[in-house]
């Protein structure tokens, strides 16, 4: 009898869902990765979606966008450790109000 995990992985691949699941892992890993790199205030940001190889992060201010841009390489490295299958190679910041509008 094969382990259930293998069967689930095969089913996800067959349905083409495995990539979406891997991308979702980057969304889930963002807060911890950002907090570890930037500090507890990083909880003011939130990952909203993955577009190709880019994680889109909503930020409350332009200063946060600059901070994320300056630390992008370190943040991507932390994300790759936490969610290696996500394929995230870049981070793009958007104003929080834009992210909310896009979600509607």
mmCIF file of C-alpha atoms in Angstrom:
data_model
loop_
_atom_site.group_PDB
_atom_site.id
_atom_site.type_symbol
_atom_site.label_atom_id
_atom_site.label_comp_id
_atom_site.label_asym_id
_atom_site.label_seq_id
_atom_site.Cartn_x
_atom_site.Cartn_y
_atom_site.Cartn_z
ATOM 1 C CA UNK A 1 0.000 0.000 0.000
ATOM 2 C CA UNK A 2 1.384 3.441 -0.959
ATOM 3 C CA UNK A 3 1.457 6.296 1.547
ATOM 4 C CA UNK A 4 -1.462 8.716 1.281
ATOM 5 C CA UNK A 5 0.874 11.716 0.929
ATOM 6 C CA UNK A 6 2.252 10.375 -2.334
ATOM 7 C CA UNK A 7 -1.230 9.827 -3.719
ATOM 8 C CA UNK A 8 -2.264 13.354 -2.794
ATOM 9 C CA UNK A 9 0.871 14.808 -4.420
ATOM 10 C CA UNK A 10 0.197 12.842 -7.618
ATOM 11 C CA UNK A 11 -3.431 13.969 -7.685
ATOM 12 C CA UNK A 12 -2.447 17.615 -7.217
ATOM 13 C CA UNK A 13 0.069 17.351 -10.076
ATOM 14 C CA UNK A 14 -2.462 15.637 -12.320
ATOM 15 C CA UNK A 15 -4.995 18.408 -11.688
ATOM 16 C CA UNK A 16 -2.379 21.145 -12.084
ATOM 17 C CA UNK A 17 -2.998 22.359 -8.553
ATOM 18 C CA UNK A 18 0.467 21.625 -7.156
ATOM 19 C CA UNK A 19 1.888 24.935 -8.423
ATOM 20 C CA UNK A 20 -0.952 26.896 -6.822
ATOM 21 C CA UNK A 21 -0.445 25.090 -3.519
ATOM 22 C CA UNK A 22 3.282 25.873 -3.658
ATOM 23 C CA UNK A 23 2.546 29.536 -4.340
ATOM 24 C CA UNK A 24 0.099 29.665 -1.445
ATOM 25 C CA UNK A 25 2.890 28.482 0.834
ATOM 26 C CA UNK A 26 4.759 31.732 0.083
ATOM 27 C CA UNK A 27 1.705 33.732 1.126
ATOM 28 C CA UNK A 28 1.542 31.824 4.387
ATOM 29 C CA UNK A 29 5.286 32.163 5.014
ATOM 30 C CA UNK A 30 5.465 35.923 4.396
ATOM 31 C CA UNK A 31 4.673 37.244 7.882
ATOM 32 C CA UNK A 32 7.183 34.998 9.638
ATOM 33 C CA UNK A 33 9.883 35.616 7.023
ATOM 34 C CA UNK A 34 9.359 39.380 7.059
ATOM 35 C CA UNK A 35 9.240 39.521 10.851
ATOM 36 C CA UNK A 36 12.466 37.540 11.116
ATOM 37 C CA UNK A 37 14.206 39.900 8.684
ATOM 38 C CA UNK A 38 12.647 43.278 9.507
ATOM 39 C CA UNK A 39 11.133 42.855 12.955
ATOM 40 C CA UNK A 40 7.717 42.574 14.552
ATOM 41 C CA UNK A 41 6.423 45.684 12.746
ATOM 42 C CA UNK A 42 6.486 43.672 9.526
ATOM 43 C CA UNK A 43 3.086 42.367 10.623
ATOM 44 C CA UNK A 44 1.763 45.673 9.228
ATOM 45 C CA UNK A 45 2.404 44.271 5.748
ATOM 46 C CA UNK A 46 0.585 41.381 4.108
ATOM 47 C CA UNK A 47 1.188 39.081 1.186
ATOM 48 C CA UNK A 48 -1.763 39.310 -1.178
ATOM 49 C CA UNK A 49 -0.892 37.157 -4.205
ATOM 50 C CA UNK A 50 1.824 35.576 -6.301
ATOM 51 C CA UNK A 51 2.167 36.714 -9.908
ATOM 52 C CA UNK A 52 4.545 34.395 -11.724
ATOM 53 C CA UNK A 53 7.747 34.486 -9.669
ATOM 54 C CA UNK A 54 6.784 37.678 -7.812
ATOM 55 C CA UNK A 55 5.194 37.895 -4.379
ATOM 56 C CA UNK A 56 2.955 40.964 -4.160
ATOM 57 C CA UNK A 57 2.933 42.529 -0.699
ATOM 58 C CA UNK A 58 0.541 45.229 0.495
ATOM 59 C CA UNK A 59 2.269 47.915 2.546
ATOM 60 C CA UNK A 60 0.785 50.738 4.628
ATOM 61 C CA UNK A 61 3.308 53.442 3.619
ATOM 62 C CA UNK A 62 5.908 54.314 1.011
ATOM 63 C CA UNK A 63 8.588 53.852 3.672
ATOM 64 C CA UNK A 64 7.581 50.219 3.993
ATOM 65 C CA UNK A 65 7.870 49.784 0.237
ATOM 66 C CA UNK A 66 11.413 51.172 0.376
ATOM 67 C CA UNK A 67 12.335 48.916 3.294
ATOM 68 C CA UNK A 68 11.114 45.830 1.481
ATOM 69 C CA UNK A 69 12.934 46.847 -1.697
ATOM 70 C CA UNK A 70 16.177 47.365 0.214
ATOM 71 C CA UNK A 71 15.894 43.956 1.860
ATOM 72 C CA UNK A 72 14.377 42.077 -1.058
ATOM 73 C CA UNK A 73 17.289 39.683 -1.494
ATOM 74 C CA UNK A 74 17.261 38.678 2.177
ATOM 75 C CA UNK A 75 13.468 38.395 2.240
ATOM 76 C CA UNK A 76 13.421 36.191 -0.857
ATOM 77 C CA UNK A 77 16.097 33.981 0.724
ATOM 78 C CA UNK A 78 13.967 33.561 3.850
ATOM 79 C CA UNK A 79 10.904 32.777 1.747
ATOM 80 C CA UNK A 80 12.858 30.186 -0.226
ATOM 81 C CA UNK A 81 13.823 28.507 3.052
ATOM 82 C CA UNK A 82 10.245 28.506 4.345
ATOM 83 C CA UNK A 83 8.492 27.778 1.034
ATOM 84 C CA UNK A 84 11.079 26.355 -1.385
ATOM 85 C CA UNK A 85 8.574 25.096 -3.943
ATOM 86 C CA UNK A 86 6.861 28.491 -4.281
ATOM 87 C CA UNK A 87 9.299 29.710 -6.928
ATOM 88 C CA UNK A 88 9.255 33.267 -5.557
ATOM 89 C CA UNK A 89 12.252 35.236 -6.829
ATOM 90 C CA UNK A 90 11.039 38.809 -6.428
ATOM 91 C CA UNK A 91 8.860 40.919 -4.162
ATOM 92 C CA UNK A 92 6.728 43.837 -5.314
ATOM 93 C CA UNK A 93 5.115 46.240 -2.895
ATOM 94 C CA UNK A 94 1.757 47.851 -3.531
ATOM 95 C CA UNK A 95 -0.094 50.369 -1.369
ATOM 96 C CA UNK A 96 -2.522 48.612 0.929
ATOM 97 C CA UNK A 97 -5.525 50.508 -0.498
ATOM 98 C CA UNK A 98 -4.635 49.315 -4.034
ATOM 99 C CA UNK A 99 -4.498 45.687 -2.862
ATOM 100 C CA UNK A 100 -7.945 46.039 -1.288
ATOM 101 C CA UNK A 101 -9.379 47.576 -4.464
ATOM 102 C CA UNK A 102 -7.913 44.769 -6.613
ATOM 103 C CA UNK A 103 -9.538 42.172 -4.344
ATOM 104 C CA UNK A 104 -13.042 43.566 -4.950
#
